[in-house]
PDB file of C-alpha atoms and ligand atoms in Angstrom:
ATOM      1  CA  MET A  15       0.000   0.000   0.000  1.00 36.00           C
ATOM      2  CA  GLY A  16       2.741   2.323   1.035  1.00 40.00           C
ATOM      3  CA  VAL A  17       4.613   1.697  -2.196  1.00 43.00           C
ATOM      4  CA  ALA A  18       1.580   2.359  -4.415  1.00 46.00           C
ATOM      5  CA  GLY A  19       0.785   5.517  -2.450  1.00 44.00           C
ATOM      6  CA  GLU A  20       4.311   6.861  -2.828  1.00 44.00           C
ATOM      7  CA  ALA A  21       4.432   6.051  -6.526  1.00 49.00           C
ATOM      8  CA  SER A  22       1.238   7.942  -7.236  1.00 53.00           C
ATOM      9  CA  ARG A  23       2.373  10.982  -5.291  1.00 58.00           C
ATOM     10  CA  PRO A  24       3.870  13.709  -7.525  1.00 59.00           C
ATOM     11  CA  ALA A  25       7.669  13.945  -7.172  1.00 57.00           C
ATOM     12  CA  ALA A  26       8.683  16.683  -4.751  1.00 63.00           C
ATOM     13  CA  ALA A  27      10.405  19.579  -6.519  1.00 73.00           C
ATOM     14  CA  THR A  28      14.024  19.588  -5.395  1.00 85.00           C
ATOM     15  CA  ALA A  29      16.288  22.550  -6.037  1.00 88.00           C
ATOM     16  CA  PRO A  30      19.416  21.700  -8.041  1.00 92.00           C
ATOM     17  CA  PRO A  31      22.700  21.784  -6.089  1.00 95.00           C
ATOM     18  CA  PRO A  32      23.874  25.423  -5.915  1.00 97.00           C
ATOM     19  CA  LEU A  33      27.079  24.899  -7.897  1.00 98.00           C
ATOM     20  CA  GLU A  34      25.660  22.556 -10.529  1.00 97.00           C
ATOM     21  CA  GLY A  35      27.156  23.415 -13.917  1.00 97.00           C
ATOM     22  CA  ARG A  36      30.029  25.318 -12.296  1.00 98.00           C
ATOM     23  CA  THR A  37      33.674  24.333 -12.521  1.00 98.00           C
ATOM     24  CA  ALA A  38      35.797  24.810  -9.414  1.00 98.00           C
ATOM     25  CA  LEU A  39      39.597  24.866  -9.381  1.00 98.00           C
ATOM     26  CA  VAL A  40      41.264  24.147  -6.030  1.00 98.00           C
ATOM     27  CA  THR A  41      45.020  24.693  -5.996  1.00 98.00           C
ATOM     28  CA  GLY A  42      47.023  22.392  -3.751  1.00 97.00           C
ATOM     29  CA  GLY A  43      43.817  20.387  -3.510  1.00 95.00           C
ATOM     30  CA  GLY A  44      45.282  16.907  -3.094  1.00 96.00           C
ATOM     31  CA  LYS A  45      45.423  16.877   0.668  1.00 96.00           C
ATOM     32  CA  GLY A  46      44.715  18.790   3.866  1.00 97.00           C
ATOM     33  CA  ILE A  47      42.397  21.784   3.680  1.00 98.00           C
ATOM     34  CA  GLY A  48      42.423  21.693  -0.126  1.00 98.00           C
ATOM     35  CA  ARG A  49      41.102  18.125  -0.221  1.00 98.00           C
ATOM     36  CA  ALA A  50      38.331  18.928   2.281  1.00 98.00           C
ATOM     37  CA  THR A  51      37.447  21.978   0.174  1.00 98.00           C
ATOM     38  CA  ALA A  52      37.325  19.935  -3.036  1.00 98.00           C
ATOM     39  CA  ILE A  53      34.922  17.519  -1.330  1.00 98.00           C
ATOM     40  CA  ALA A  54      32.726  20.333   0.020  1.00 98.00           C
ATOM     41  CA  LEU A  55      32.464  22.030  -3.388  1.00 98.00           C
ATOM     42  CA  ALA A  56      31.707  18.729  -5.117  1.00 98.00           C
ATOM     43  CA  GLU A  57      28.912  18.150  -2.597  1.00 98.00           C
ATOM     44  CA  MET A  58      27.497  21.498  -3.751  1.00 98.00           C
ATOM     45  CA  GLY A  59      27.381  20.164  -7.304  1.00 98.00           C
ATOM     46  CA  ALA A  60      30.558  21.678  -8.766  1.00 98.00           C
ATOM     47  CA  SER A  61      32.846  19.840 -11.179  1.00 98.00           C
ATOM     48  CA  VAL A  62      36.116  20.021  -9.304  1.00 98.00           C
ATOM     49  CA  VAL A  63      39.621  20.241 -10.739  1.00 98.00           C
ATOM     50  CA  VAL A  64      42.393  19.602  -8.239  1.00 98.00           C
ATOM     51  CA  ALA A  65      45.726  21.233  -9.086  1.00 98.00           C
ATOM     52  CA  TYR A  66      48.815  19.671  -7.544  1.00 98.00           C
ATOM     53  CA  ARG A  67      52.511  20.418  -7.696  1.00 97.00           C
ATOM     54  CA  SER A  68      54.114  17.023  -7.181  1.00 95.00           C
ATOM     55  CA  ASP A  69      51.968  14.609  -5.149  1.00 94.00           C
ATOM     56  CA  SER A  70      50.005  13.089  -8.008  1.00 95.00           C
ATOM     57  CA  GLY A  71      48.870  10.129  -5.863  1.00 96.00           C
ATOM     58  CA  ALA A  72      47.039  12.306  -3.324  1.00 97.00           C
ATOM     59  CA  ALA A  73      45.571  14.535  -6.032  1.00 97.00           C
ATOM     60  CA  GLU A  74      44.330  11.591  -8.119  1.00 97.00           C
ATOM     61  CA  GLU A  75      42.777  10.086  -4.988  1.00 97.00           C
ATOM     62  CA  THR A  76      40.958  13.335  -4.177  1.00 98.00           C
ATOM     63  CA  ALA A  77      39.838  13.733  -7.792  1.00 98.00           C
ATOM     64  CA  HIS A  78      38.510  10.177  -7.770  1.00 98.00           C
ATOM     65  CA  GLN A  79      36.690  10.840  -4.494  1.00 97.00           C
ATOM     66  CA  VAL A  80      34.923  13.914  -5.883  1.00 97.00           C
ATOM     67  CA  GLY A  81      34.362  12.578  -9.400  1.00 98.00           C
ATOM     68  CA  GLY A  82      36.554  15.366 -10.769  1.00 98.00           C
ATOM     69  CA  SER A  83      40.017  15.562 -12.281  1.00 98.00           C
ATOM     70  CA  ALA A  84      43.589  16.249 -11.212  1.00 98.00           C
ATOM     71  CA  VAL A  85      46.044  18.442 -13.083  1.00 98.00           C
ATOM     72  CA  GLN A  86      49.733  18.993 -12.443  1.00 98.00           C
ATOM     73  CA  CYS A  87      50.609  22.669 -12.061  1.00 98.00           C
ATOM     74  CA  ASP A  88      53.143  24.542  -9.991  1.00 98.00           C
ATOM     75  CA  VAL A  89      51.164  27.722  -9.365  1.00 98.00           C
ATOM     76  CA  THR A  90      54.276  29.841  -8.909  1.00 98.00           C
ATOM     77  CA  TYR A  91      54.783  29.713 -12.700  1.00 98.00           C
ATOM     78  CA  GLY A  92      52.505  32.116 -14.555  1.00 98.00           C
ATOM     79  CA  GLU A  93      52.821  30.345 -17.906  1.00 98.00           C
ATOM     80  CA  ALA A  94      52.003  26.971 -16.380  1.00 98.00           C
ATOM     81  CA  VAL A  95      48.918  28.477 -14.724  1.00 98.00           C
ATOM     82  CA  GLN A  96      47.769  30.061 -18.004  1.00 98.00           C
ATOM     83  CA  ALA A  97      48.151  26.723 -19.774  1.00 98.00           C
ATOM     84  CA  MET A  98      46.231  24.900 -17.033  1.00 98.00           C
ATOM     85  CA  VAL A  99      43.298  27.336 -17.122  1.00 98.00           C
ATOM     86  CA  LYS A 100      43.217  27.166 -20.932  1.00 98.00           C
ATOM     87  CA  ALA A 101      43.076  23.368 -20.740  1.00 97.00           C
ATOM     88  CA  ILE A 102      40.258  23.427 -18.159  1.00 98.00           C
ATOM     89  CA  GLY A 103      38.245  25.809 -20.347  1.00 96.00           C
ATOM     90  CA  LYS A 104      36.286  27.842 -17.841  1.00 94.00           C
ATOM     91  CA  VAL A 105      36.747  28.283 -14.118  1.00 98.00           C
ATOM     92  CA  ASP A 106      33.751  29.635 -12.194  1.00 98.00           C
ATOM     93  CA  VAL A 107      35.083  29.052  -8.692  1.00 98.00           C
ATOM     94  CA  LEU A 108      38.739  29.540  -7.808  1.00 98.00           C
ATOM     95  CA  VAL A 109      40.130  28.539  -4.441  1.00 98.00           C
ATOM     96  CA  ASN A 110      43.706  29.725  -3.986  1.00 98.00           C
ATOM     97  CA  ASN A 111      44.635  27.162  -1.379  1.00 98.00           C
ATOM     98  CA  ALA A 112      48.221  26.183  -2.289  1.00 98.00           C
ATOM     99  CA  GLY A 113      50.626  27.290   0.392  1.00 98.00           C
ATOM    100  CA  ALA A 114      53.802  26.428   2.218  1.00 96.00           C
ATOM    101  CA  VAL A 115      55.875  27.465   5.228  1.00 96.00           C
ATOM    102  CA  ARG A 116      59.620  27.945   5.676  1.00 96.00           C
ATOM    103  CA  ASP A 117      59.840  29.251   9.214  1.00 95.00           C
ATOM    104  CA  ASN A 118      62.807  30.954  10.824  1.00 96.00           C
ATOM    105  CA  LEU A 119      63.551  34.040  12.871  1.00 98.00           C
ATOM    106  CA  LEU A 120      64.283  36.908  10.521  1.00 98.00           C
ATOM    107  CA  LEU A 121      67.946  37.135  11.529  1.00 98.00           C
ATOM    108  CA  ARG A 122      68.409  33.551  10.317  1.00 98.00           C
ATOM    109  CA  MET A 123      65.981  33.637   7.407  1.00 98.00           C
ATOM    110  CA  LYS A 124      67.584  33.121   4.018  1.00 98.00           C
ATOM    111  CA  GLU A 125      66.495  35.351   1.166  1.00 98.00           C
ATOM    112  CA  ALA A 126      65.645  32.185  -0.775  1.00 98.00           C
ATOM    113  CA  ASP A 127      63.128  31.216   1.926  1.00 98.00           C
ATOM    114  CA  TRP A 128      61.616  34.689   1.873  1.00 98.00           C
ATOM    115  CA  ASP A 129      61.281  34.563  -1.919  1.00 98.00           C
ATOM    116  CA  TYR A 130      59.945  31.004  -1.947  1.00 98.00           C
ATOM    117  CA  ILE A 131      57.128  31.793   0.494  1.00 98.00           C
ATOM    118  CA  LEU A 132      56.170  35.051  -1.204  1.00 98.00           C
ATOM    119  CA  GLN A 133      56.007  33.199  -4.529  1.00 98.00           C
ATOM    120  CA  THR A 134      54.054  30.233  -3.161  1.00 98.00           C
ATOM    121  CA  ASP A 135      51.612  31.980  -0.807  1.00 98.00           C
ATOM    122  CA  LEU A 136      51.066  35.279  -2.620  1.00 98.00           C
ATOM    123  CA  THR A 137      52.330  35.503  -6.201  1.00 98.00           C
ATOM    124  CA  SER A 138      50.559  32.217  -7.005  1.00 98.00           C
ATOM    125  CA  ALA A 139      47.215  33.960  -6.382  1.00 98.00           C
ATOM    126  CA  PHE A 140      48.242  36.754  -8.762  1.00 98.00           C
ATOM    127  CA  HIS A 141      48.871  34.164 -11.504  1.00 98.00           C
ATOM    128  CA  THR A 142      45.711  32.098 -10.961  1.00 98.00           C
ATOM    129  CA  THR A 143      43.338  35.013 -10.429  1.00 98.00           C
ATOM    130  CA  LYS A 144      44.646  36.791 -13.515  1.00 98.00           C
ATOM    131  CA  ALA A 145      44.265  33.609 -15.550  1.00 98.00           C
ATOM    132  CA  VAL A 146      40.603  32.984 -14.594  1.00 98.00           C
ATOM    133  CA  MET A 147      39.465  36.580 -14.455  1.00 98.00           C
ATOM    134  CA  SER A 148      38.567  37.269 -18.086  1.00 96.00           C
ATOM    135  CA  GLY A 149      36.379  34.141 -18.207  1.00 98.00           C
ATOM    136  CA  MET A 150      34.567  35.194 -15.029  1.00 98.00           C
ATOM    137  CA  LEU A 151      34.109  38.724 -16.353  1.00 98.00           C
ATOM    138  CA  ARG A 152      32.595  37.341 -19.560  1.00 97.00           C
ATOM    139  CA  ALA A 153      30.311  35.024 -17.585  1.00 97.00           C
ATOM    140  CA  ARG A 154      29.382  37.860 -15.225  1.00 98.00           C
ATOM    141  CA  TRP A 155      29.655  35.440 -12.317  1.00 98.00           C
ATOM    142  CA  GLY A 156      32.485  34.058 -10.233  1.00 98.00           C
ATOM    143  CA  ARG A 157      33.705  33.113  -6.792  1.00 98.00           C
ATOM    144  CA  ILE A 158      37.307  33.553  -5.659  1.00 99.00           C
ATOM    145  CA  VAL A 159      38.405  32.428  -2.208  1.00 99.00           C
ATOM    146  CA  ASN A 160      41.962  33.037  -1.016  1.00 99.00           C
ATOM    147  CA  MET A 161      43.372  30.911   1.801  1.00 98.00           C
ATOM    148  CA  THR A 162      45.129  33.320   4.102  1.00 98.00           C
ATOM    149  CA  SER A 163      45.874  32.714   7.802  1.00 98.00           C
ATOM    150  CA  VAL A 164      45.254  34.364  11.153  1.00 97.00           C
ATOM    151  CA  VAL A 165      49.006  34.839  11.112  1.00 97.00           C
ATOM    152  CA  GLY A 166      48.465  37.325   8.265  1.00 98.00           C
ATOM    153  CA  ILE A 167      46.365  39.377  10.683  1.00 98.00           C
ATOM    154  CA  THR A 168      48.251  38.934  13.963  1.00 97.00           C
ATOM    155  CA  GLY A 169      51.840  38.254  12.810  1.00 97.00           C
ATOM    156  CA  ASN A 170      53.896  35.459  14.338  1.00 95.00           C
ATOM    157  CA  PRO A 171      57.542  35.275  15.411  1.00 96.00           C
ATOM    158  CA  GLY A 172      59.480  32.970  13.102  1.00 96.00           C
ATOM    159  CA  GLN A 173      56.985  33.468  10.274  1.00 97.00           C
ATOM    160  CA  ALA A 174      57.774  36.936   8.889  1.00 98.00           C
ATOM    161  CA  ASN A 175      57.786  35.586   5.325  1.00 98.00           C
ATOM    162  CA  TYR A 176      54.538  33.618   5.738  1.00 98.00           C
ATOM    163  CA  ALA A 177      52.771  36.416   7.648  1.00 98.00           C
ATOM    164  CA  ALA A 178      53.823  38.986   5.045  1.00 98.00           C
ATOM    165  CA  ALA A 179      52.558  36.779   2.213  1.00 99.00           C
ATOM    166  CA  LYS A 180      49.258  36.016   3.960  1.00 98.00           C
ATOM    167  CA  ALA A 181      48.750  39.691   4.896  1.00 98.00           C
ATOM    168  CA  GLY A 182      49.481  40.543   1.268  1.00 98.00           C
ATOM    169  CA  LEU A 183      46.805  38.075   0.225  1.00 98.00           C
ATOM    170  CA  ILE A 184      44.261  39.995   2.327  1.00 98.00           C
ATOM    171  CA  GLY A 185      45.120  43.274   0.575  1.00 98.00           C
ATOM    172  CA  PHE A 186      44.971  41.446  -2.747  1.00 99.00           C
ATOM    173  CA  THR A 187      41.537  40.012  -1.863  1.00 99.00           C
ATOM    174  CA  LYS A 188      40.058  43.408  -1.037  1.00 98.00           C
ATOM    175  CA  SER A 189      41.514  45.065  -4.146  1.00 98.00           C
ATOM    176  CA  ILE A 190      40.225  42.339  -6.468  1.00 98.00           C
ATOM    177  CA  ALA A 191      36.807  42.490  -4.763  1.00 98.00           C
ATOM    178  CA  LYS A 192      36.625  46.178  -5.689  1.00 98.00           C
ATOM    179  CA  GLU A 193      37.887  45.606  -9.244  1.00 98.00           C
ATOM    180  CA  ILE A 194      35.381  42.926 -10.250  1.00 98.00           C
ATOM    181  CA  GLY A 195      32.391  43.315  -7.947  1.00 98.00           C
ATOM    182  CA  SER A 196      30.291  45.021 -10.620  1.00 97.00           C
ATOM    183  CA  ARG A 197      30.197  41.713 -12.558  1.00 97.00           C
ATOM    184  CA  SER A 198      28.786  39.631  -9.677  1.00 97.00           C
ATOM    185  CA  ILE A 199      32.184  38.143  -8.916  1.00 98.00           C
ATOM    186  CA  THR A 200      33.031  37.927  -5.237  1.00 98.00           C
ATOM    187  CA  CYS A 201      36.536  37.673  -3.827  1.00 98.00           C
ATOM    188  CA  ASN A 202      36.930  36.728  -0.180  1.00 99.00           C
ATOM    189  CA  ALA A 203      39.552  35.259   2.107  1.00 99.00           C
ATOM    190  CA  VAL A 204      39.397  32.519   4.723  1.00 99.00           C
ATOM    191  CA  ALA A 205      41.845  32.791   7.617  1.00 98.00           C
ATOM    192  CA  PRO A 206      42.288  29.503   9.467  1.00 98.00           C
ATOM    193  CA  GLY A 207      43.934  29.276  12.837  1.00 96.00           C
ATOM    194  CA  TYR A 208      45.713  26.046  13.673  1.00 93.00           C
ATOM    195  CA  VAL A 209      44.629  22.954  11.726  1.00 95.00           C
ATOM    196  CA  ARG A 210      46.559  19.670  11.885  1.00 91.00           C
ATOM    197  CA  THR A 211      47.824  18.949   8.348  1.00 92.00           C
ATOM    198  CA  GLU A 212      51.189  18.093   6.771  1.00 90.00           C
ATOM    199  CA  LEU A 213      51.925  21.820   6.757  1.00 88.00           C
ATOM    200  CA  THR A 214      51.750  22.126  10.545  1.00 89.00           C
ATOM    201  CA  GLU A 215      52.719  18.569  11.507  1.00 86.00           C
ATOM    202  CA  ALA A 216      56.415  19.245  11.037  1.00 77.00           C
ATOM    203  CA  SER A 217      56.589  22.587  12.833  1.00 76.00           C
ATOM    204  CA  LEU A 218      54.190  22.234  15.798  1.00 82.00           C
ATOM    205  CA  THR A 219      54.983  19.856  18.660  1.00 88.00           C
ATOM    206  CA  ASP A 220      52.241  18.203  20.744  1.00 89.00           C
ATOM    207  CA  GLU A 221      53.065  20.620  23.590  1.00 91.00           C
ATOM    208  CA  ILE A 222      52.567  23.680  21.371  1.00 90.00           C
ATOM    209  CA  VAL A 223      49.284  22.254  20.055  1.00 91.00           C
ATOM    210  CA  ALA A 224      48.038  21.573  23.602  1.00 93.00           C
ATOM    211  CA  GLU A 225      48.885  25.164  24.534  1.00 94.00           C
ATOM    212  CA  LEU A 226      47.071  26.496  21.454  1.00 93.00           C
ATOM    213  CA  VAL A 227      43.968  24.456  22.295  1.00 95.00           C
ATOM    214  CA  LYS A 228      44.086  25.788  25.862  1.00 96.00           C
ATOM    215  CA  ARG A 229      44.055  29.354  24.511  1.00 95.00           C
ATOM    216  CA  THR A 230      41.236  28.585  22.054  1.00 96.00           C
ATOM    217  CA  PRO A 231      37.782  29.577  23.388  1.00 97.00           C
ATOM    218  CA  LEU A 232      36.160  26.604  21.623  1.00 98.00           C
ATOM    219  CA  GLN A 233      38.720  24.318  23.338  1.00 96.00           C
ATOM    220  CA  ARG A 234      39.567  22.041  20.435  1.00 96.00           C
ATOM    221  CA  GLU A 235      41.727  21.815  17.340  1.00 94.00           C
ATOM    222  CA  GLY A 236      40.243  23.012  14.075  1.00 96.00           C
ATOM    223  CA  SER A 237      39.766  20.527  11.252  1.00 96.00           C
ATOM    224  CA  ALA A 238      40.215  20.810   7.507  1.00 98.00           C
ATOM    225  CA  GLU A 239      36.438  20.338   7.278  1.00 98.00           C
ATOM    226  CA  ASP A 240      35.850  23.387   9.515  1.00 98.00           C
ATOM    227  CA  VAL A 241      37.815  25.488   7.025  1.00 98.00           C
ATOM    228  CA  ALA A 242      36.228  23.871   3.965  1.00 98.00           C
ATOM    229  CA  ALA A 243      32.766  24.711   5.338  1.00 98.00           C
ATOM    230  CA  ALA A 244      33.723  28.394   5.419  1.00 98.00           C
ATOM    231  CA  VAL A 245      34.958  28.238   1.821  1.00 98.00           C
ATOM    232  CA  ALA A 246      31.771  26.456   0.778  1.00 98.00           C
ATOM    233  CA  PHE A 247      29.654  29.128   2.465  1.00 98.00           C
ATOM    234  CA  LEU A 248      31.506  31.909   0.614  1.00 98.00           C
ATOM    235  CA  CYS A 249      30.808  30.090  -2.669  1.00 98.00           C
ATOM    236  CA  SER A 250      27.129  29.555  -1.869  1.00 97.00           C
ATOM    237  CA  PRO A 251      24.184  31.703  -2.991  1.00 95.00           C
ATOM    238  CA  ALA A 252      23.740  32.717   0.665  1.00 97.00           C
ATOM    239  CA  ALA A 253      27.042  34.625   0.451  1.00 98.00           C
ATOM    240  CA  GLY A 254      26.176  36.414  -2.785  1.00 97.00           C
ATOM    241  CA  PHE A 255      26.393  39.860  -1.154  1.00 98.00           C
ATOM    242  CA  ILE A 256      29.642  39.216   0.714  1.00 98.00           C
ATOM    243  CA  THR A 257      32.900  40.329  -0.864  1.00 98.00           C
ATOM    244  CA  GLY A 258      36.291  41.546   0.309  1.00 98.00           C
ATOM    245  CA  HIS A 259      35.681  39.751   3.611  1.00 98.00           C
ATOM    246  CA  VAL A 260      38.192  37.846   5.708  1.00 98.00           C
ATOM    247  CA  LEU A 261      36.418  34.965   7.433  1.00 98.00           C
ATOM    248  CA  VAL A 262      38.448  33.812  10.419  1.00 98.00           C
ATOM    249  CA  VAL A 263      38.085  30.116  11.285  1.00 98.00           C
ATOM    250  CA  ASP A 264      40.123  29.641  14.442  1.00 98.00           C
ATOM    251  CA  GLY A 265      37.765  28.702  17.277  1.00 98.00           C
ATOM    252  CA  GLY A 266      38.248  32.196  18.645  1.00 98.00           C
ATOM    253  CA  LEU A 267      42.026  31.862  19.130  1.00 95.00           C
ATOM    254  CA  SER A 268      42.806  35.294  17.707  1.00 94.00           C
ATOM    255  CA  ILE A 269      40.148  37.317  19.567  1.00 94.00           C
TER     256      ILE A 269
HETATM  257  P1  NAD B 310      49.090  21.103   3.048  1.00 84.10           P
HETATM  258  O1  NAD B 310      50.572  21.101   3.040  1.00 84.10           O
HETATM  259  O2  NAD B 310      48.366  19.812   3.275  1.00 84.10           O
HETATM  260  O3  NAD B 310      48.522  21.713   1.695  1.00 84.10           O
HETATM  261  C1  NAD B 310      49.194  22.662   0.930  1.00 84.10           C
HETATM  262  C2  NAD B 310      49.097  22.214  -0.502  1.00 84.10           C
HETATM  263  O4  NAD B 310      49.655  23.209  -1.351  1.00 84.10           O
HETATM  264  C3  NAD B 310      49.898  20.917  -0.741  1.00 84.10           C
HETATM  265  O5  NAD B 310      49.096  20.010  -1.458  1.00 84.10           O
HETATM  266  C4  NAD B 310      51.079  21.396  -1.584  1.00 84.10           C
HETATM  267  O6  NAD B 310      51.568  20.413  -2.465  1.00 84.10           O
HETATM  268  C5  NAD B 310      50.435  22.549  -2.328  1.00 84.10           C
HETATM  269  N1  NAD B 310      51.417  23.455  -2.909  1.00 84.10           N
HETATM  270  C6  NAD B 310      52.458  24.055  -2.291  1.00 84.10           C
HETATM  271  N2  NAD B 310      53.168  24.774  -3.174  1.00 84.10           N
HETATM  272  C7  NAD B 310      52.551  24.632  -4.380  1.00 84.10           C
HETATM  273  C8  NAD B 310      52.807  25.114  -5.679  1.00 84.10           C
HETATM  274  N3  NAD B 310      53.855  25.909  -5.930  1.00 84.10           N
HETATM  275  N4  NAD B 310      51.972  24.756  -6.683  1.00 84.10           N
HETATM  276  C9  NAD B 310      50.914  23.952  -6.445  1.00 84.10           C
HETATM  277  N5  NAD B 310      50.613  23.452  -5.228  1.00 84.10           N
HETATM  278  C10 NAD B 310      51.434  23.781  -4.218  1.00 84.10           C
HETATM  279  O7  NAD B 310      48.657  22.193   4.127  1.00 84.10           O
HETATM  280  P2  NAD B 310      47.251  22.825   4.537  1.00 84.10           P
HETATM  281  O8  NAD B 310      47.351  23.090   5.960  1.00 84.10           O
HETATM  282  O9  NAD B 310      46.125  22.018   3.995  1.00 84.10           O
HETATM  283  O10 NAD B 310      47.335  24.239   3.805  1.00 84.10           O
HETATM  284  C11 NAD B 310      46.373  24.723   2.882  1.00 84.10           C
HETATM  285  C12 NAD B 310      46.347  26.236   2.954  1.00 84.10           C
HETATM  286  O11 NAD B 310      45.850  26.633   4.233  1.00 84.10           O
HETATM  287  C13 NAD B 310      47.712  26.909   2.799  1.00 84.10           C
HETATM  288  O12 NAD B 310      47.597  28.059   2.014  1.00 84.10           O
HETATM  289  C14 NAD B 310      48.074  27.265   4.222  1.00 84.10           C
HETATM  290  O13 NAD B 310      48.972  28.343   4.286  1.00 84.10           O
HETATM  291  C15 NAD B 310      46.715  27.604   4.788  1.00 84.10           C
HETATM  292  N6  NAD B 310      46.644  27.566   6.242  1.00 84.10           N
HETATM  293  C16 NAD B 310      46.820  26.410   6.918  1.00 84.10           C
HETATM  294  C17 NAD B 310      46.742  26.422   8.309  1.00 84.10           C
HETATM  295  C18 NAD B 310      46.927  25.177   9.119  1.00 84.10           C
HETATM  296  O14 NAD B 310      46.960  25.276  10.354  1.00 84.10           O
HETATM  297  N7  NAD B 310      47.047  24.001   8.523  1.00 84.10           N
HETATM  298  C19 NAD B 310      46.499  27.606   8.980  1.00 84.10           C
HETATM  299  C20 NAD B 310      46.311  28.768   8.264  1.00 84.10           C
HETATM  300  C21 NAD B 310      46.381  28.739   6.883  1.00 84.10           C
END
């Protein structure tokens, strides 16, 4: 009886997923926060392209998980980025997630480590954003999310290069938001606090992590999924009137 009743009932109208028909590019998307972001955007209906520098295994695994594709691209090379975007065709959602750390006190910091971090955490966003921008302008729609850090807001001893790059990314975000807002393209930043990934595993001991958790009002470590949820929100229709914003995801650590 139940079956017949259900069959005769008209199908409920379900709204299509909000990013259906959109292509999302997540740089450094093979693991960590990038992987969680790729999954979150795929769940919103986007076709996801995961860009990776060298870890093809992790990127292919993520791509398989989200039913998308993986593409090799070192985002510090402008020409490589241009070629990647051309091969993808159109990019509606760009998440500038690729990043790295090379920590040291300034007196001991090598110029090469300064340059490397500025290239990886800041100049990469210049290359990718420039490459996708004309397509977004033509489409009169786009979402750009830049992965900065609370360190870009507060500073951190031993991370002058990283903090400078991430602070630069915030200025970049706000400038781009003003440049392209008239075409319904938003550009926002997400600023995670501490999240356990390969990036932090090497530099933060268990004692430092315990201390950070103690100072965090929400009394726990953040997860890659916590950060991905913020990115997903900024790409959702609900965030259509939000641009140039820096969304801090740190359990309250920086307040
Ligand atoms: P992760 O090391 O797992 O991810 C970084 C990814 O970027 C890696 O896949 C790496 O291969 C990729 N990458 C680095 N250089 C690249 C390049 N030149 N071209 C292409 N890909 C490149 O670390 P994560 O913690 O997931 O970091 C993701 C982002 O979040 C980074 O921008 C990082 O600065 C930021 N972030 C992380 C934390 C944290 O606590 N984990 C806090 C604040 C901000």
